[in-house]
Each structure stands twice: as structure tokens, then as C-alpha cells.
């Protein structure tokens, strides 16, 4: 199978989803509404996505026999998280179409390769440098300056695998604490706000972007998303164009998120790309209740070879993540007029764990 393999599912066909978290759960629910079945593959027996599908495979991602049996039962494979082991993706791609193409993971799983890719497209990012030792960090600091952010090149999310370096900090200790042999040092960006664009691209090259979303993080974890972002329309158009350019350059099929910083410019603000997430994304959860089509349905349509929808936002939308013990307050949210509560069925709350979210839609303000 190759990235160019034409996929055209029909109602009743089966989508295989790698990963059993809340994103897989919501993808499966969106597929069911369109008459498509899903089978979820996850090594975690407590995966919340297992609760909403009839067929599930609980096995390690390195279990080749289980992967082959899984591939036999599905028509196409997708994933809900970007850190799918390369060997797993290759085993499946030899048997069934994997969308987005597993080769895209080679770019998006490595922060340095991703930054180089974005820069080659002529899209702005923070200044950055490849670092692999205390010596290379010091040399990078000389060029980039402080404060700076050091990140592991792989397997980082929600603030994990990164640290801020400020003047006077013990660089050697920070490097030791990071516990890696390969990292990237990025200039600290004095941003005005954080935004993201959720974009969908079909195999035919059609791209549909949702309204630009403004995001508020707490302790490096997304807490609140608002759509539309309070930015000038020319800037929003620039952000959407960047997401479309990235999706097209990747020959992407499915939904992806591009996280960006809004930074002051000469006379007008501009945007810098922070990261690409090759999957449905937390900052797009507002689309479940706040738009005519959700990011999850859009992703299913794309990988099924069906036409993409043109999203219509219903009003001014706020999505609030329920993190850790926030979930214990779910009954209060159930009494809030206009609020829609989504609980992920994850069991006992843990600090920093996303347990659910709440969407609120207000009428759009008149210009």
C-alpha cells in the first residue's frame, strides 16, 4: 500500500483506529453516525475508546501477529496520536492504506525535522538550533539568546520533555534533567496570544479550515479554547493559508492542527508556527457542538474518501477542558444553561489528565 492508494469506503465498512484515548473514542462515535464501523487497537485495557466500539484489539504495538489480524479486519487505518511506533505503521501500511500516510510521522514525530520542514516552506518559526550536549547548548544560546526553551526532539506533549532556560540557570543540570541525547533549543517567543488552525484535506487536494481558535494554557496544558480567535481577519486568513500550505506540502489526508503564536510585527501582528499535530486536536473539540461538522467527522470523511464538509460555526464558542479533579464538578456543569458536557470515561482523575470537556455556544456578536 502507498500514500497514493485510493480509498473509497461505503457505509458498513470498517476503520481501524490506532490508540484508544478520547480522540479515538470521538472518532469512532463520528464514524458510527455515518454508518461506518470502527475497530480500535490499543495496548491499554482501560482505553475509553473501547467503550464505544463492538470490536477492539488489546495488544502491544510491537505484536506483529495482532497487527496482521487487525489489518485483516479493517478497510483503512488511521491513528489518534502521533507517536505511533514507526515499525507498527510500516507493518500496517504493507497491508492496508494508512491515513494520514505513515511517512508523514517521520516529519512530525521529530521537532527538528518538523521545524526544518516548515522553514523550507518559507513559513516563520522561532529561531532554533539542534543541540546534543552542554557544549552545543551553550553555543546555541550565544546565537539565539535567553530566555530560550529546550525540548526533546521526540515524544513530548502537554509541556513534557521541555524546560525554559533563563540567565543564570545551570545549563548542565537542565540538560541532565531532560534525559535525552538529542534536543532542540528554541528562542522564547514573546507572543500576544496562542492560536491554532484545524484543517482537513482530502485525497483529491480539497482543504477546509475551521475558524481560527484562540487557546489558553495552564501548566502547559490546554485549558480553554475560544472560536473565533479575536484577531484581525487578514491575520486569520494568513493563519489559514499557512495550515493549508502545510497540509498540501505533506500531501496530507485527514485532519491536522497547526499551533501558532501571534507576535507583534512592524505595524501589524504576524504569526509563527509552533508545532504541527498530525491528528484531530484538543483545540478543535469546540467543533463537536459549535459547528455544522466536527473535526472528527471531517477526519472520517477524508480518510473514507468522502466529500469534506464546509464548516459553519454556530456562534461564539468556548471549550473548557476538565482536567484532573475538575471532573468532580461535572454535575454543576450539567446545570449550566447552554453547556454541553462530554465525559471521557477514564475512571479515577489524575493531575494533568484530561477527563472531559464542556462546550458553550453564544450568539455571534453583531459587527
Coordinates of C-alpha atoms in Angstrom, one line a residue:
X1 CA 0.0 0.0 0.0
X2 CA 1.2 3.6 -0.7
X3 CA 0.1 7.0 0.3
X4 CA -1.5 7.3 -3.2
X5 CA -3.7 4.3 -2.7
X6 CA -7.3 5.4 -3.5
X7 CA -9.6 4.8 -0.6
X8 CA -13.4 4.8 -1.1
X9 CA -15.3 3.4 1.8
X10 CA -19.0 2.6 1.7
X11 CA -21.4 2.5 4.7
X12 CA -20.8 -0.6 6.7
X13 CA -17.0 -0.7 6.0
X14 CA -14.6 -0.7 9.0
X15 CA -12.0 1.9 10.0
X16 CA -9.1 0.8 12.2
X17 CA -8.0 3.3 14.8
X18 CA -4.6 3.1 16.5
X19 CA -4.9 4.4 20.0
X20 CA -7.7 4.1 22.5
X21 CA -7.9 7.5 24.1
X22 CA -10.6 10.2 24.0
X23 CA -9.7 11.2 20.4
X24 CA -10.1 7.6 19.2
X25 CA -13.4 7.5 21.2
X26 CA -14.8 10.6 19.5
X27 CA -13.5 9.5 16.0
X28 CA -15.4 6.2 16.5
X29 CA -18.6 8.0 17.5
X30 CA -18.4 10.3 14.5
X31 CA -17.9 7.3 12.2
X32 CA -20.9 5.5 13.7
X33 CA -23.1 8.4 12.8
X34 CA -22.1 8.0 9.2
X35 CA -22.8 4.2 9.2
X36 CA -19.1 3.2 9.4
X37 CA -17.8 0.7 11.9
X38 CA -14.5 1.1 13.8
X39 CA -12.1 -1.3 15.4
X40 CA -9.7 0.2 18.0
X41 CA -6.2 -1.1 18.6
X42 CA -4.6 -0.2 21.9
X43 CA -2.4 -1.8 24.5
X44 CA -4.3 -0.3 27.4
X45 CA -7.2 -2.5 28.6
X46 CA -8.9 0.6 30.1
X47 CA -8.9 2.5 26.9
X48 CA -12.0 4.8 26.8
X49 CA -12.4 4.2 23.1
X50 CA -13.1 0.5 23.7
X51 CA -16.4 1.5 25.3
X52 CA -18.0 2.8 22.1
X53 CA -17.0 0.1 19.6
X54 CA -18.0 -3.5 19.1
X55 CA -14.6 -4.7 18.0
X56 CA -11.3 -3.9 19.9
X57 CA -7.8 -5.3 19.9
X58 CA -5.9 -5.1 23.1
X59 CA -2.3 -5.8 22.3
X60 CA 1.2 -4.2 22.2
X61 CA 2.1 -2.1 19.2
X62 CA 5.0 -4.4 18.6
X63 CA 2.8 -7.5 18.4
X64 CA 3.1 -8.2 14.7
X65 CA 0.6 -11.1 14.7
X66 CA -2.1 -8.9 16.4
X67 CA -1.4 -6.1 13.9
X68 CA -1.8 -8.5 11.0
X69 CA -5.1 -9.8 12.3
X70 CA -6.2 -6.2 13.0
X71 CA -5.4 -5.3 9.4
X72 CA -7.4 -8.2 8.1
X73 CA -10.5 -6.9 9.8
X74 CA -10.4 -3.3 8.6
X75 CA -10.5 -1.4 5.3
X76 CA -8.3 1.6 6.2
X77 CA -6.2 2.5 9.2
X78 CA -5.9 5.9 11.0
X79 CA -4.4 7.0 14.3
X80 CA -5.4 9.2 17.2
X81 CA -1.9 10.1 18.4
X82 CA 1.2 10.9 16.5
X83 CA 3.7 8.8 18.4
X84 CA 2.7 5.6 16.7
X85 CA 5.9 3.4 16.5
X86 CA 7.4 3.5 13.0
X87 CA 7.5 -0.3 12.9
X88 CA 3.8 -0.5 13.7
X89 CA 2.9 1.9 11.0
X90 CA 5.1 0.1 8.4
X91 CA 3.6 -3.4 9.2
X92 CA 0.1 -2.0 8.7
X93 CA 0.9 0.1 5.7
X94 CA 2.1 -3.0 3.9
X95 CA -1.4 -4.5 4.3
X96 CA -3.9 -1.6 4.3
X97 CA -4.0 2.1 3.5
X98 CA -2.8 4.1 6.5
X99 CA -4.1 7.7 6.5
X100 CA -2.6 10.1 7.1
X101 CA 0.3 8.4 5.4
X102 CA 2.7 6.8 7.9
X103 CA 5.6 8.6 6.2
X104 CA 4.3 11.9 7.5
X105 CA 5.1 10.7 11.0
X106 CA 8.8 10.8 10.1
X107 CA 8.4 14.6 9.8
X108 CA 6.0 15.3 12.7
X109 CA 7.5 13.0 15.3
X110 CA 10.8 14.9 15.4
X111 CA 10.7 18.5 16.4
X112 CA 13.9 19.4 14.5
X113 CA 12.8 17.7 11.2
X114 CA 9.4 19.4 11.6
X115 CA 10.9 22.8 12.1
X116 CA 13.2 22.3 9.1
X117 CA 10.2 21.3 7.0
X118 CA 8.2 24.4 8.0
X119 CA 11.2 26.7 7.4
X120 CA 11.8 25.2 3.9
X121 CA 8.2 26.2 3.1
X122 CA 9.1 29.8 3.8
X123 CA 6.9 29.9 6.9
X124 CA 8.1 31.7 10.0
X125 CA 9.1 29.9 13.3
X126 CA 11.0 30.8 16.4
X127 CA 14.8 30.7 15.9
X128 CA 16.0 27.2 16.7
X129 CA 19.1 25.0 16.8
X130 CA 19.9 21.3 17.0
X131 CA 21.6 20.5 20.4
X132 CA 23.1 17.3 21.6
X133 CA 25.4 18.3 24.5
X134 CA 26.0 21.0 27.1
X135 CA 28.6 22.5 24.7
X136 CA 26.2 22.7 21.8
X137 CA 23.5 24.2 24.1
X138 CA 25.9 27.0 25.1
X139 CA 26.9 27.7 21.5
X140 CA 23.2 27.9 20.6
X141 CA 22.4 30.2 23.4
X142 CA 25.2 32.5 22.2
X143 CA 23.4 32.8 18.9
X144 CA 19.7 32.6 20.0
X145 CA 19.9 34.4 23.3
X146 CA 18.0 33.9 26.6
X147 CA 15.4 33.1 27.7
X148 CA 15.1 30.0 25.5
X149 CA 13.2 26.8 25.5
X150 CA 14.9 23.4 25.3
X151 CA 12.7 20.4 24.1
X152 CA 13.4 16.8 23.4
X153 CA 13.2 16.1 19.7
X154 CA 10.7 13.3 20.2
X155 CA 7.8 12.2 22.4
X156 CA 6.9 15.5 24.1
X157 CA 3.3 16.8 24.7
X158 CA 1.5 18.9 27.2
X159 CA 4.7 20.5 28.4
X160 CA 6.5 17.2 29.0
X161 CA 10.1 16.9 27.7
X162 CA 10.9 20.6 27.8
X163 CA 12.3 23.4 30.0
X164 CA 12.9 27.1 30.0
X165 CA 16.5 28.3 30.2
X166 CA 17.0 31.7 31.8
X167 CA 20.1 33.8 32.5
X168 CA 21.9 32.2 35.5
X169 CA 20.4 28.8 35.1
X170 CA 22.6 25.7 35.5
X171 CA 22.6 24.5 31.9
X172 CA 24.4 21.3 32.7
X173 CA 21.7 20.3 35.3
X174 CA 18.9 21.2 32.9
X175 CA 20.4 19.0 30.2
X176 CA 20.8 16.2 32.7
X177 CA 17.2 16.5 33.9
X178 CA 15.9 16.5 30.3
X179 CA 17.4 13.0 30.0
X180 CA 17.9 12.9 26.2
X181 CA 20.8 12.8 23.8
X182 CA 19.0 14.9 21.1
X183 CA 17.1 18.1 21.6
X184 CA 16.2 21.4 20.0
X185 CA 16.7 24.8 21.5
X186 CA 14.1 27.5 20.5
X187 CA 14.1 31.2 21.2
X188 CA 11.5 32.2 23.7
X189 CA 8.6 33.9 21.8
X190 CA 7.0 36.9 23.4
X191 CA 3.6 36.1 21.9
X192 CA 0.4 38.2 22.2
X193 CA -1.7 35.0 22.1
X194 CA -1.7 31.4 21.1
X195 CA -3.9 30.2 18.2
X196 CA -4.4 27.1 16.2
X197 CA -6.0 26.1 12.9
X198 CA -7.7 22.8 12.4
X199 CA -7.6 21.9 8.8
X200 CA -8.9 18.9 6.8
X201 CA -7.5 17.8 3.5
X202 CA -8.9 15.1 1.2
X203 CA -7.0 12.8 -1.1
X204 CA -8.2 15.0 -4.1
X205 CA -6.5 18.0 -2.5
X206 CA -9.6 19.8 -1.2
X207 CA -8.8 21.7 2.0
X208 CA -11.3 23.0 4.5
X209 CA -10.2 25.0 7.6
X210 CA -12.3 25.7 10.7
X211 CA -12.3 29.2 12.2
X212 CA -9.1 30.1 13.9
X213 CA -9.1 29.1 17.5
X214 CA -7.6 31.1 20.4
X215 CA -6.1 28.9 23.2
X216 CA -5.3 29.4 26.8
X217 CA -2.9 27.0 28.5
X218 CA -2.4 26.4 32.2
X219 CA 0.6 24.5 33.4
X220 CA 1.4 23.8 29.8
X221 CA -2.0 22.0 29.3
X222 CA -4.8 23.5 27.2
X223 CA -7.5 24.7 29.4
X224 CA -9.8 26.9 27.3
X225 CA -10.3 27.3 23.5
X226 CA -12.4 30.1 22.0
X227 CA -13.6 30.3 18.4
X228 CA -13.2 32.6 16.6
X229 CA -9.9 34.0 17.8
X230 CA -10.0 37.7 18.5
X231 CA -7.6 38.7 15.7
X232 CA -8.0 40.8 12.6
X233 CA -9.4 38.9 9.6
X234 CA -6.2 39.4 7.5
X235 CA -4.2 37.7 10.2
X236 CA -6.8 34.9 10.4
X237 CA -6.6 34.4 6.7
X238 CA -2.8 34.3 7.0
X239 CA -3.1 31.5 9.6
X240 CA -5.5 29.5 7.5
X241 CA -3.3 29.9 4.4
X242 CA -0.3 28.6 6.4
X243 CA -2.2 25.5 7.6
X244 CA -3.4 24.8 4.0
X245 CA 0.2 25.2 2.7
X246 CA 1.5 22.7 5.3
X247 CA -1.3 20.2 4.6
X248 CA -0.7 20.4 0.9
X249 CA 3.1 20.1 1.2
X250 CA 2.7 16.9 3.3
X251 CA 0.1 15.5 0.8
X252 CA -1.9 15.0 3.9
X253 CA -5.2 13.1 4.1
X254 CA -7.3 13.7 7.2
X255 CA -7.4 16.4 9.9
X256 CA -4.3 18.2 11.3
X257 CA -3.8 21.1 13.7
X258 CA -1.2 23.8 13.3
X259 CA -0.4 25.6 16.5
X260 CA 0.9 29.2 16.1
X261 CA 2.0 32.2 18.1
X262 CA 0.6 35.7 17.3
X263 CA 3.6 38.1 17.7
X264 CA 3.9 41.8 17.3
X265 CA 5.1 43.0 13.9
X266 CA 6.1 46.1 12.1
X267 CA 2.7 47.9 12.2
X268 CA 0.7 44.7 12.4
X269 CA 0.9 41.4 14.2
X270 CA 2.0 38.3 12.4
X271 CA 2.1 34.5 13.2
X272 CA 4.9 32.0 13.8
X273 CA 4.3 28.2 13.6
X274 CA 5.0 26.4 16.9
X275 CA 4.0 22.8 16.2
X276 CA 2.1 20.5 13.8
X277 CA -0.2 17.8 15.2
X278 CA -1.0 15.2 12.6
X279 CA -4.4 14.2 14.0
X280 CA -7.6 15.6 15.4
X281 CA -6.7 18.0 18.2
X282 CA -7.9 19.2 21.6
X283 CA -8.3 22.8 20.4
X284 CA -10.8 21.5 17.8
X285 CA -13.2 19.9 20.4
X286 CA -15.4 23.0 20.2
X287 CA -16.4 21.8 16.7
X288 CA -18.5 19.0 18.2
X289 CA -21.2 21.3 19.4
X290 CA -20.2 24.7 17.8
X291 CA -20.2 23.9 14.1
X292 CA -22.2 22.2 11.4
X293 CA -19.5 19.5 11.1
X294 CA -17.0 18.4 13.7
X295 CA -13.3 17.9 13.2
X296 CA -13.9 14.2 14.0
X297 CA -16.5 13.7 11.2
X298 CA -14.3 15.7 8.9
X299 CA -11.4 13.4 9.5
X300 CA -13.6 10.3 9.0
X301 CA -14.9 11.8 5.7
X302 CA -11.3 12.5 4.5
X303 CA -9.9 9.0 5.2
X304 CA -13.1 7.4 3.8
X305 CA -12.7 9.2 0.5
X306 CA -15.9 11.1 1.0
X307 CA -16.5 14.8 0.3
X308 CA -15.4 17.2 3.0
X309 CA -18.0 19.5 4.6
X310 CA -17.7 23.2 4.7
X311 CA -17.9 24.1 8.4
X312 CA -20.4 26.7 9.6
X313 CA -19.8 28.0 13.1
X314 CA -23.0 28.4 15.1
X315 CA -21.8 31.4 17.3
X316 CA -19.1 32.3 19.7
X317 CA -17.8 29.1 21.1
X318 CA -15.9 28.3 24.3
X319 CA -14.5 24.9 25.1
X320 CA -13.3 24.3 28.6
X321 CA -11.2 21.2 29.4
X322 CA -12.0 19.3 32.6
X323 CA -8.5 18.4 33.9
X324 CA -7.9 16.1 36.9
X325 CA -10.2 16.9 39.7
X326 CA -12.2 19.3 37.5
X327 CA -14.2 16.2 36.6
X328 CA -15.6 16.0 40.1
X329 CA -17.6 19.2 39.3
X330 CA -19.4 17.7 36.3
X331 CA -22.8 17.9 38.0
X332 CA -22.5 21.7 38.2
X333 CA -21.7 21.9 34.5
X334 CA -24.8 19.8 33.8
X335 CA -27.0 22.6 35.3
X336 CA -25.4 25.4 33.2
X337 CA -27.9 26.6 30.5
X338 CA -26.4 26.1 27.0
X339 CA -23.5 24.0 28.2
X340 CA -22.8 20.6 26.6
X341 CA -20.8 18.2 28.8
X342 CA -18.5 15.5 27.3
X343 CA -17.1 12.9 29.8
X344 CA -14.4 10.5 28.5
X345 CA -15.0 7.6 30.8
X346 CA -11.4 7.5 32.1
X347 CA -12.0 6.4 35.6
X348 CA -10.2 8.0 38.5
X349 CA -8.9 11.5 37.9
X350 CA -5.2 12.3 38.0
X351 CA -3.4 15.6 38.0
X352 CA -2.9 16.9 34.4
X353 CA -5.2 14.2 32.9
X354 CA -7.9 15.4 30.5
X355 CA -11.1 13.8 31.8
X356 CA -13.7 15.6 29.7
X357 CA -14.7 19.0 28.3
X358 CA -17.6 21.4 28.2
X359 CA -18.7 23.4 25.2
X360 CA -20.7 26.6 25.4
X361 CA -22.1 28.4 22.4
X362 CA -23.3 32.0 22.5
X363 CA -24.9 34.0 19.7
X364 CA -22.4 35.7 17.5
X365 CA -21.9 39.4 18.2
X366 CA -23.0 41.8 15.6
X367 CA -20.2 43.7 13.8

